[in-house]
Each structure stands twice: as structure tokens, then as C-alpha cells.
Short mmCIF file of C-alpha atoms in Angstrom, two decimals:
data_model
loop_
_atom_site.label_atom_id
_atom_site.label_comp_id
_atom_site.label_asym_id
_atom_site.label_seq_id
_atom_site.Cartn_x
_atom_site.Cartn_y
_atom_site.Cartn_z
CA UNK A 1 3.96 0.09 -1.33
CA UNK A 2 6.18 1.63 -0.51
CA UNK A 3 3.32 2.69 -1.35
CA UNK A 4 5.14 0.97 -4.32
CA UNK A 5 3.21 0.06 -1.62
CA UNK A 6 0.61 -2.90 -1.80
CA UNK A 7 -2.90 -7.19 -1.02
CA UNK A 8 -6.90 -14.41 1.07
CA UNK A 9 -7.80 -17.12 2.46
CA UNK A 10 -9.16 -15.27 5.50
CA UNK A 11 -11.75 -12.59 5.03
CA UNK A 12 -10.67 -9.07 5.87
CA UNK A 13 -11.93 -8.28 9.29
CA UNK A 14 -13.68 -5.00 9.67
CA UNK A 15 -13.24 -3.92 6.07
CA UNK A 16 -13.93 -0.23 5.78
CA UNK A 17 -16.91 -0.24 3.45
CA UNK A 18 -17.79 2.31 0.84
CA UNK A 19 -17.26 5.43 2.83
CA UNK A 20 -19.32 8.52 3.33
CA UNK A 21 -21.61 8.81 0.31
CA UNK A 22 -21.41 7.78 -3.29
CA UNK A 23 -23.65 10.52 -4.59
CA UNK A 24 -21.00 11.29 -7.19
CA UNK A 25 -20.70 7.67 -8.40
CA UNK A 26 -21.83 8.53 -11.90
CA UNK A 27 -20.05 11.84 -12.27
CA UNK A 28 -18.30 12.14 -15.64
CA UNK A 29 -19.13 8.49 -16.31
CA UNK A 30 -20.88 8.94 -19.65
CA UNK A 31 -17.94 10.72 -21.23
CA UNK A 32 -15.62 8.17 -19.71
CA UNK A 33 -17.59 5.27 -21.20
CA UNK A 34 -17.29 6.82 -24.66
CA UNK A 35 -13.56 7.33 -24.25
CA UNK A 36 -13.11 3.81 -22.91
CA UNK A 37 -14.28 2.34 -26.21
CA UNK A 38 -11.83 4.33 -28.32
CA UNK A 39 -8.96 2.16 -29.48
CA UNK A 40 -10.68 -0.92 -28.07
CA UNK A 41 -9.30 -3.18 -30.82
CA UNK A 42 -6.15 -1.23 -31.53
CA UNK A 43 -2.64 -2.58 -30.95
CA UNK A 44 0.68 -0.81 -30.82
CA UNK A 45 3.33 0.59 -28.47
CA UNK A 46 2.16 1.49 -24.95
CA UNK A 47 3.49 3.38 -21.95
CA UNK A 48 3.28 2.00 -18.42
CA UNK A 49 3.33 4.58 -15.63
CA UNK A 50 4.38 3.56 -12.12
CA UNK A 51 5.98 5.01 -9.02
CA UNK A 52 9.73 4.90 -8.48
CA UNK A 53 11.16 1.41 -8.93
CA UNK A 54 13.22 0.95 -5.78
CA UNK A 55 13.60 -2.80 -6.37
CA UNK A 56 14.80 -2.72 -10.00
CA UNK A 57 11.86 -4.71 -11.31
CA UNK A 58 10.56 -2.52 -14.15
CA UNK A 59 13.53 -2.70 -16.51
CA UNK A 60 13.77 -6.50 -16.64
CA UNK A 61 9.96 -6.76 -16.79
CA UNK A 62 9.85 -4.47 -19.83
CA UNK A 63 12.60 -6.48 -21.50
CA UNK A 64 10.61 -9.69 -21.09
CA UNK A 65 7.47 -8.11 -22.54
CA UNK A 66 9.28 -6.40 -25.42
CA UNK A 67 11.11 -9.59 -26.42
CA UNK A 68 7.74 -11.30 -26.87
CA UNK A 69 5.95 -8.27 -28.37
CA UNK A 70 8.39 -6.51 -30.74
CA UNK A 71 5.58 -4.60 -32.46
CA UNK A 72 3.83 -3.62 -29.21
CA UNK A 73 6.72 -2.55 -27.02
CA UNK A 74 6.18 -1.00 -23.62
CA UNK A 75 7.95 2.16 -22.45
CA UNK A 76 8.27 2.67 -18.72
CA UNK A 77 7.66 6.04 -17.10
CA UNK A 78 8.71 6.22 -13.47
CA UNK A 79 7.08 8.73 -11.17
CA UNK A 80 8.39 9.83 -7.78
CA UNK A 81 8.45 7.50 -4.77
CA UNK A 82 5.75 9.52 -2.99
CA UNK A 83 2.17 8.29 -3.35
CA UNK A 84 0.68 11.77 -3.10
CA UNK A 85 2.77 13.01 -6.03
CA UNK A 86 2.00 9.87 -8.06
CA UNK A 87 -1.71 10.48 -7.54
CA UNK A 88 -1.51 14.13 -8.57
CA UNK A 89 0.51 13.28 -11.67
CA UNK A 90 -2.12 10.78 -12.80
CA UNK A 91 -4.93 13.25 -12.16
CA UNK A 92 -3.23 15.91 -14.27
CA UNK A 93 -2.75 13.55 -17.21
CA UNK A 94 -6.27 12.14 -16.96
CA UNK A 95 -7.73 15.63 -16.92
CA UNK A 96 -5.71 16.43 -20.04
CA UNK A 97 -7.02 13.21 -21.68
CA UNK A 98 -3.41 12.25 -22.35
CA UNK A 99 -3.22 9.21 -24.64
CA UNK A 100 0.41 8.79 -23.61
CA UNK A 101 -0.53 7.19 -20.29
CA UNK A 102 -1.83 3.83 -21.55
CA UNK A 103 -1.52 1.66 -18.45
CA UNK A 104 -1.16 3.22 -15.02
CA UNK A 105 -0.30 1.82 -11.62
CA UNK A 106 -3.08 2.67 -9.19
CA UNK A 107 -2.99 2.53 -5.40
CA UNK A 108 -5.82 0.44 -3.97
CA UNK A 109 -7.59 3.52 -2.63
CA UNK A 110 -7.60 5.44 -5.92
CA UNK A 111 -9.78 3.02 -7.88
CA UNK A 112 -13.12 4.45 -6.77
CA UNK A 113 -12.07 8.05 -7.39
CA UNK A 114 -10.67 7.40 -10.88
CA UNK A 115 -13.49 5.05 -11.89
CA UNK A 116 -16.19 7.49 -10.74
CA UNK A 117 -14.67 10.17 -12.96
CA UNK A 118 -14.62 7.93 -16.02
CA UNK A 119 -10.85 7.82 -16.31
CA UNK A 120 -10.43 4.02 -16.26
CA UNK A 121 -11.56 1.43 -18.78
CA UNK A 122 -14.01 -1.03 -17.15
CA UNK A 123 -12.61 -4.57 -17.33
CA UNK A 124 -15.75 -6.21 -18.66
CA UNK A 125 -17.12 -7.50 -21.97
CA UNK A 126 -14.25 -7.48 -24.48
CA UNK A 127 -11.94 -6.17 -21.73
CA UNK A 128 -12.85 -8.92 -19.27
CA UNK A 129 -9.90 -9.98 -17.12
CA UNK A 130 -9.91 -13.49 -15.56
CA UNK A 131 -9.43 -13.30 -11.78
CA UNK A 132 -9.66 -17.00 -10.87
CA UNK A 133 -7.18 -17.80 -8.13
CA UNK A 134 -6.65 -14.17 -7.15
CA UNK A 135 -6.85 -13.24 -3.49
CA UNK A 136 -10.39 -12.06 -2.82
CA UNK A 137 -9.38 -8.82 -1.06
CA UNK A 138 -7.36 -7.71 -4.08
CA UNK A 139 -10.31 -8.21 -6.42
CA UNK A 140 -12.64 -6.35 -4.05
CA UNK A 141 -10.23 -3.44 -3.89
CA UNK A 142 -10.13 -3.29 -7.70
CA UNK A 143 -13.93 -3.24 -7.95
CA UNK A 144 -16.19 -0.19 -7.93
CA UNK A 145 -19.98 -0.27 -8.29
CA UNK A 146 -19.77 -4.03 -8.89
CA UNK A 147 -17.43 -3.57 -11.87
CA UNK A 148 -13.75 -4.50 -12.05
CA UNK A 149 -11.69 -1.48 -13.08
CA UNK A 150 -8.12 -2.63 -12.51
CA UNK A 151 -5.91 -5.70 -12.42
CA UNK A 152 -4.42 -6.41 -8.98
CA UNK A 153 -0.64 -6.59 -9.47
CA UNK A 154 0.62 -6.65 -5.88
CA UNK A 155 -0.95 -6.89 -2.49
CA UNK A 156 0.54 -5.59 0.71
CA UNK A 157 0.35 -6.07 4.41
CA UNK A 158 2.66 -4.44 6.92
CA UNK A 159 4.92 -6.55 9.12
CA UNK A 160 7.05 -5.92 12.18
CA UNK A 161 10.75 -6.13 11.33
CA UNK A 162 12.87 -6.79 14.38
CA UNK A 163 16.50 -7.44 15.26
CA UNK A 164 16.50 -11.18 15.84
CA UNK A 165 20.06 -11.04 17.20
CA UNK A 166 18.80 -8.85 20.05
CA UNK A 167 15.16 -9.96 20.41
CA UNK A 168 14.81 -13.74 20.57
CA UNK A 169 10.99 -13.80 20.71
CA UNK A 170 9.11 -11.02 18.90
CA UNK A 171 6.46 -9.10 20.84
CA UNK A 172 2.90 -10.28 20.40
CA UNK A 173 1.34 -7.18 21.98
CA UNK A 174 2.01 -3.48 21.84
CA UNK A 175 2.87 -3.32 25.54
CA UNK A 176 5.38 -6.16 25.09
CA UNK A 177 7.05 -4.18 22.33
CA UNK A 178 7.33 -1.05 24.45
CA UNK A 179 8.77 -3.11 27.32
CA UNK A 180 11.61 -4.16 25.03
CA UNK A 181 12.71 -0.59 24.36
CA UNK A 182 15.28 -1.04 27.14
CA UNK A 183 17.10 -3.40 24.76
CA UNK A 184 17.35 -0.59 22.25
CA UNK A 185 18.67 1.84 24.86
CA UNK A 186 21.33 -0.63 26.02
CA UNK A 187 22.54 -0.96 22.45
CA UNK A 188 22.47 2.75 21.63
CA UNK A 189 19.54 2.37 19.21
CA UNK A 190 16.13 3.86 18.63
CA UNK A 191 13.27 1.56 19.61
CA UNK A 192 10.38 1.76 17.14
CA UNK A 193 9.42 3.64 14.00
CA UNK A 194 6.91 3.43 11.22
CA UNK A 195 6.01 5.99 8.59
CA UNK A 196 4.81 9.01 10.54
CA UNK A 197 5.30 11.85 8.06
CA UNK A 198 2.25 13.79 6.91
CA UNK A 199 1.55 11.87 3.70
CA UNK A 200 -0.37 8.76 2.59
CA UNK A 201 1.84 6.46 4.63
CA UNK A 202 0.85 8.45 7.68
CA UNK A 203 -2.77 7.55 6.97
CA UNK A 204 -1.82 3.86 6.82
CA UNK A 205 0.03 4.03 10.13
CA UNK A 206 -2.56 6.14 11.90
CA UNK A 207 -5.45 3.88 10.92
CA UNK A 208 -3.47 0.80 12.02
CA UNK A 209 -3.01 2.22 15.50
CA UNK A 210 -6.62 3.34 15.80
CA UNK A 211 -7.85 -0.04 14.53
CA UNK A 212 -5.55 -1.85 16.96
CA UNK A 213 -7.38 -0.23 19.87
CA UNK A 214 -10.77 -1.24 18.51
CA UNK A 215 -11.74 1.82 16.51
CA UNK A 216 -13.55 1.87 13.19
CA UNK A 217 -12.89 4.81 10.92
CA UNK A 218 -16.27 4.28 9.25
CA UNK A 219 -19.12 1.88 9.95
CA UNK A 220 -20.61 -0.75 7.63
CA UNK A 221 -22.80 1.89 5.96
CA UNK A 222 -19.83 4.16 5.34
CA UNK A 223 -20.69 6.70 8.04
CA UNK A 224 -17.62 8.23 9.74
CA UNK A 225 -17.21 6.83 13.26
CA UNK A 226 -13.64 7.83 13.99
CA UNK A 227 -14.64 10.17 16.85
CA UNK A 228 -14.44 7.47 19.51
CA UNK A 229 -12.52 6.67 22.71
CA UNK A 230 -10.87 3.75 20.91
CA UNK A 231 -9.51 5.93 18.12
CA UNK A 232 -8.27 8.48 20.66
CA UNK A 233 -6.54 5.67 22.60
CA UNK A 234 -4.63 4.62 19.50
CA UNK A 235 -3.40 8.14 18.83
CA UNK A 236 -2.59 8.61 22.54
CA UNK A 237 -0.30 5.57 22.49
CA UNK A 238 1.68 7.07 19.64
CA UNK A 239 1.80 10.54 21.18
CA UNK A 240 2.89 9.24 24.60
CA UNK A 241 5.72 7.12 23.20
CA UNK A 242 6.82 9.84 20.83
CA UNK A 243 7.08 12.17 23.81
CA UNK A 244 8.98 9.57 25.86
CA UNK A 245 11.49 8.91 23.07
CA UNK A 246 10.51 5.30 22.40
CA UNK A 247 9.64 6.65 18.94
CA UNK A 248 12.59 8.82 17.83
CA UNK A 249 11.98 12.51 17.18
CA UNK A 250 13.01 12.22 13.53
CA UNK A 251 10.34 9.56 12.92
CA UNK A 252 7.76 12.23 12.04
CA UNK A 253 9.82 12.81 8.86
CA UNK A 254 9.97 9.11 7.97
CA UNK A 255 8.36 7.73 4.86
CA UNK A 256 9.00 4.14 3.71
CA UNK A 257 12.53 4.67 2.49
CA UNK A 258 13.78 6.80 5.38
CA UNK A 259 12.52 4.26 7.90
CA UNK A 260 14.01 1.38 5.91
CA UNK A 261 17.38 3.12 5.82
CA UNK A 262 17.31 3.59 9.60
CA UNK A 263 16.62 -0.10 10.17
CA UNK A 264 19.19 -1.27 7.62
CA UNK A 265 21.79 1.01 9.17
CA UNK A 266 21.29 -0.77 12.50
CA UNK A 267 19.67 2.22 14.19
CA UNK A 268 16.25 0.68 14.92
CA UNK A 269 15.18 -2.28 17.02
CA UNK A 270 11.65 -2.49 15.57
CA UNK A 271 10.29 -1.26 12.25
CA UNK A 272 6.79 -1.28 10.82
CA UNK A 273 7.07 -1.51 7.05
CA UNK A 274 5.97 -3.37 3.92
CA UNK A 275 7.32 -6.66 2.47
CA UNK A 276 9.63 -5.00 -0.07
CA UNK A 277 12.05 -4.18 2.78
CA UNK A 278 12.82 -7.87 3.36
CA UNK A 279 14.70 -8.36 0.10
CA UNK A 280 16.59 -5.08 0.29
CA UNK A 281 17.64 -5.51 3.92
CA UNK A 282 18.87 -9.00 3.04
CA UNK A 283 20.78 -8.15 -0.13
CA UNK A 284 21.86 -4.49 -0.13
CA UNK A 285 25.62 -4.24 0.11
CA UNK A 286 25.27 -1.46 2.68
CA UNK A 287 22.81 -3.34 4.92
CA UNK A 288 24.15 -3.83 8.45
CA UNK A 289 21.37 -6.21 9.44
CA UNK A 290 21.87 -9.09 7.00
CA UNK A 291 21.16 -12.30 8.88
CA UNK A 292 20.26 -10.30 11.98
CA UNK A 293 16.56 -9.61 11.46
CA UNK A 294 13.25 -11.41 11.13
CA UNK A 295 9.60 -10.48 10.71
CA UNK A 296 6.47 -10.99 12.80
CA UNK A 297 2.84 -9.86 12.60
CA UNK A 298 2.22 -6.34 13.82
CA UNK A 299 1.45 -6.46 17.55
CA UNK A 300 -1.98 -5.48 18.82
CA UNK A 301 -3.45 -4.73 22.23
CA UNK A 302 -4.02 -8.35 23.21
CA UNK A 303 -2.57 -10.26 20.26
CA UNK A 304 -1.76 -9.73 16.59
CA UNK A 305 -2.66 -6.28 15.31
CA UNK A 306 -4.22 -5.23 12.04
CA UNK A 307 -2.28 -3.98 9.07
CA UNK A 308 -3.66 -1.50 6.62
CA UNK A 309 -4.43 -3.29 3.37
CA UNK A 310 -2.03 -2.06 0.76
CA UNK A 311 -1.17 -2.88 -2.79
CA UNK A 312 -1.23 -1.65 -6.33
CA UNK A 313 -3.18 -2.36 -9.48
CA UNK A 314 -2.71 -1.72 -13.14
CA UNK A 315 -5.52 0.03 -14.99
CA UNK A 316 -6.10 0.94 -18.62
CA UNK A 317 -6.56 4.65 -19.17
CA UNK A 318 -9.82 5.55 -20.87
CA UNK A 319 -7.72 7.70 -23.22
CA UNK A 320 -5.28 5.00 -24.40
CA UNK A 321 -5.16 4.52 -28.18
CA UNK A 322 -4.02 0.88 -27.92
CA UNK A 323 -6.37 -0.76 -25.46
CA UNK A 324 -6.11 -4.27 -26.92
CA UNK A 325 -2.37 -4.28 -26.25
CA UNK A 326 -2.97 -2.70 -22.85
CA UNK A 327 -5.31 -5.54 -21.86
CA UNK A 328 -2.74 -8.15 -22.83
CA UNK A 329 -0.20 -6.25 -20.75
CA UNK A 330 -2.50 -6.49 -17.70
CA UNK A 331 -2.72 -10.26 -18.21
CA UNK A 332 1.09 -10.38 -18.44
CA UNK A 333 1.54 -8.44 -15.19
CA UNK A 334 -0.82 -10.76 -13.31
CA UNK A 335 0.62 -14.00 -14.72
CA UNK A 336 2.04 -16.51 -12.19
CA UNK A 337 5.50 -16.08 -13.70
CA UNK A 338 5.58 -12.31 -13.22
CA UNK A 339 4.00 -12.57 -9.77
CA UNK A 340 6.69 -15.01 -8.61
CA UNK A 341 9.45 -12.89 -10.10
CA UNK A 342 8.19 -9.77 -8.31
CA UNK A 343 8.07 -11.67 -5.03
CA UNK A 344 11.53 -13.18 -5.39
CA UNK A 345 13.26 -10.08 -6.73
CA UNK A 346 11.34 -7.37 -4.92
CA UNK A 347 9.52 -8.98 -1.98
CA UNK A 348 6.21 -7.77 -3.44
CA UNK A 349 3.20 -9.61 -2.08
CA UNK A 350 1.64 -11.73 -4.87
CA UNK A 351 -2.04 -11.54 -5.71
CA UNK A 352 -2.25 -15.23 -6.58
CA UNK A 353 -3.29 -17.31 -3.57
CA UNK A 354 -1.45 -20.53 -4.46
CA UNK A 355 1.95 -18.84 -4.27
CA UNK A 356 1.59 -18.47 -0.50
CA UNK A 357 1.20 -22.22 -0.01
CA UNK A 358 3.98 -23.34 -2.38
CA UNK A 359 6.20 -25.44 -0.11
CA UNK A 360 9.40 -24.72 -2.04
CA UNK A 361 8.77 -20.98 -1.98
CA UNK A 362 7.92 -20.96 1.73
CA UNK A 363 11.17 -22.79 2.46
CA UNK A 364 13.10 -20.23 0.45
CA UNK A 365 11.11 -17.23 1.68
CA UNK A 366 10.12 -17.89 5.29
CA UNK A 367 8.32 -14.57 5.65
CA UNK A 368 5.45 -15.72 3.39
CA UNK A 369 3.28 -17.18 6.19
CA UNK A 370 3.68 -13.98 8.22
CA UNK A 371 2.77 -11.91 5.19
CA UNK A 372 -0.28 -14.07 4.52
CA UNK A 373 -1.41 -13.59 8.11
CA UNK A 374 -0.88 -9.85 7.84
CA UNK A 375 -2.97 -9.53 4.71
CA UNK A 376 -5.60 -11.91 6.07
CA UNK A 377 -6.11 -9.62 9.09
CA UNK A 378 -5.76 -6.39 7.13
CA UNK A 379 -8.25 -3.54 7.19
CA UNK A 380 -8.83 -1.40 4.14
CA UNK A 381 -8.73 2.36 4.09
CA UNK A 382 -12.06 4.05 3.24
CA UNK A 383 -13.17 3.34 -0.33
CA UNK A 384 -14.69 6.57 -1.59
CA UNK A 385 -14.62 8.94 -4.58
CA UNK A 386 -13.69 11.60 -2.01
CA UNK A 387 -10.63 9.77 -0.77
CA UNK A 388 -8.10 12.64 -1.19
CA UNK A 389 -10.10 14.77 1.27
CA UNK A 390 -10.62 11.84 3.65
CA UNK A 391 -6.94 10.92 3.82
CA UNK A 392 -6.00 14.58 4.26
CA UNK A 393 -8.29 14.75 7.29
CA UNK A 394 -6.59 11.71 8.82
CA UNK A 395 -3.05 12.90 8.05
CA UNK A 396 -3.50 16.43 9.37
CA UNK A 397 -5.03 15.44 12.67
CA UNK A 398 -2.83 12.41 13.31
CA UNK A 399 0.26 14.54 12.67
CA UNK A 400 -0.91 17.17 15.15
CA UNK A 401 -1.78 14.56 17.77
CA UNK A 402 1.52 12.66 17.71
CA UNK A 403 3.40 15.93 18.33
CA UNK A 404 1.07 16.99 21.14
CA UNK A 405 -0.30 19.97 19.24
CA UNK A 406 -3.82 18.58 19.74
CA UNK A 407 -5.16 16.20 22.32
CA UNK A 408 -6.04 12.79 20.84
CA UNK A 409 -9.70 13.47 21.68
CA UNK A 410 -9.72 16.76 19.78
CA UNK A 411 -7.82 15.18 16.87
CA UNK A 412 -10.41 12.45 16.29
CA UNK A 413 -13.25 14.96 16.68
CA UNK A 414 -11.69 17.22 14.05
CA UNK A 415 -10.93 14.20 11.88
CA UNK A 416 -14.56 13.14 11.86
CA UNK A 417 -15.82 16.66 11.11
CA UNK A 418 -13.49 16.97 8.13
CA UNK A 419 -14.49 13.53 6.81
CA UNK A 420 -18.16 14.46 7.03
CA UNK A 421 -17.48 17.71 5.21
CA UNK A 422 -15.64 15.81 2.46
CA UNK A 423 -18.75 13.77 1.77
CA UNK A 424 -20.72 16.90 1.04
#
């Protein structure tokens, strides 16, 4: 992900179940079902829409597809690198019933919203997509109302990047990490940053910190439970260390790329970010940390913490005129060959389980076991047709709390009230 994000053998602990209420599950579904059958057997050129390609994967991928499908070529449309803008762009084109968006990249938390509105083609019957060997969490995230609506193309779990030339043993707990901030000060560096801007990445970071302290954003029935001492404790930790300077002041402007740049420039001791950073920090000509960093699981209160489950999927627009070609394109994107290429060239987390246990790959890419652990312990964001309002509630109140504009207790209280209002 950068939110180009991002997602096992272990079950996801504390998965945030279908949140709030699904009273609108069937809204617009009848019209969507009709549209989904249009062009079901048709083949021809397609357009694939995805967020900004920071790892230079899309061009070569399109060349491979087009060489094998000269009469069904794919055109790539890149969106911005901001998840919020990607979401809004898709919504606008879906609402316009734009046939020009054949296959779209969908963040894991958008599936329920788009499926409930009838904008995605259900992957069943003649559109059935084999998912044998896929990581179970990725298939669950692509499923709404017991129907698969998207093909998992990349998973994601956050990791702790650290300067291995300065920190010999990575911190296993949050308090251990803070105790190492003296190392940063001695070397004229900032200590720790994640993605703390008021956007979707802020939701990922905020929920990770609340979960680390034992909070649950919603319960097993989907009822909001974020107004808790545990959630307040997670926000308080961030606010306290932002105030003290352990988290640099500019970190509230950081999204994925700004935080990556800070780490690659040698300005950060610890960075919370997604797997894609590993390849770039290792190969970018401008990187000042080549051979000087490693990764570890995110630290928690008394052991490993919990990442937010990330990842992306590819879905067929209900309004595509060439759905038969689009389905073959989904199968291409999820093939072992493409999954390995995306991992090797872009550090994207594969959705195929066997790749994580391939001895040759693990030897070449030593971060794979850490990534597998991260995704195995990951916690999903709320799955709900009302997700835009839910994430806005988290972002707004987290952003106020970290700056001290609200107490953590008031922030989680307001967060819960807004989430309840979003569910109607």
C-alpha cells in the first residue's frame, strides 16, 4: 500500500468483523447484477486502473500481457498515490457507469462498499476465480455477503524498519523502542515515524496503536467498541511521544512516501511502513541506508504488535464491455509468475502462500518470514458499506489527539459517536 498499499497460515487475530450494520447490503444490487452480465462473453481491449506505480511494475506487466494478447491489449491508467483520491476517482466513474474502467484496483476496505452498490462483477458462475493456495485472509477481505467480488493481487502487513548499523537488536516492545531514542539523539536523527497525516494511512496507524494496547474498534457483532481505556491508552502513547519529540513534529504530514524518504535519507532510526519500502531503500541510487537497515515485527506492549491488514485487489467493473478478457486478466495478475515478479521487483506481499516458504526466495529475500508474521498477526479495518464515514471518524479524532487538541479519552468517545452515526 502504499496504500499501493496491501495481505496465512495463522488466522488473523481479532479480525474486525462486519462493522456497524449491513442494512444497506442490497442497495443498488439489482441494477448492478443486470450490468454485471453485460459483456459477459465479450473480448477486446481493456483498461486497468491503479494508484501511482512507485515501483515501476505496471509498464513491464502490461508489456507481458500485451505480448500474449495482441487483440486484447491492456491500457494502464495511473491514479494519484493517495488512497482517498483513488477511492473518490473510482466512485465518480462508477456513478457515471463508465465502461472505460474495465478492471480496477481496490483497497481491501472498499470491497464491501463497492459490492453493496452493485459496481463490481461477482466472481461466481462463469466469472468464478480459483483461489486454491491463496492466503485465507486475502480471500476473506475480497468476499462480501459470502460472495467473492475481487481477486487478491497483493497483501500487506506493516513492519518496523530500523537502522541495523546503530541498533544491533530490534525492540520487541514499544517501551524498548522508546528507550532507544537516545541513539537517535546521539546521531542527530529523529527517532520514530509512521504515517500520521489525516488520510487513510492515518487510520491504519491509529488502529495499530489502539489494537496494540488491547482495544477493539468493533466487537464480533460489528458494534463500535472503540470508546475504551485501551484505545485511549494507544492514542495517549502517540500524543505523549509526539509532544516529547520522539516522534518528529513533521510526522503529522507524513504519508507513505514522505516517511520513506525520511528513512532513506538517514533521518530516522525507526520507521513503520509497508514491504514496498524494502526494495526501494535497498536499490534507489539516492538511498543512504543501503546495507544499513533491517526489518522486524512491529513492537507491541509486551511482545510483537499487530499490523493493520493491508493489500489490494483487482475487480471487474460491472460496466465493462469486455468482461471475458477482464476475467482472464485477473487470473494473469494472480498467477504465481506475476506474484513472484511483484515481490522481487516491488517488495509487494504475495497472496500465494507457498511463496513465503520457498527456501530459495527466503534466502534471497530475508524479510519474508517477518512479513509472514506481520500478516499472520494482522487486524483488519472495519468491513462495512459505510467505510468512508468510519475511517473519517478515526482520522479526525486521532489527528486531534496526537496534537493534543483533544484528550485521548475525548477522542475515542467522539470516534465512537461518529461511527455509530455512520451506521444510521
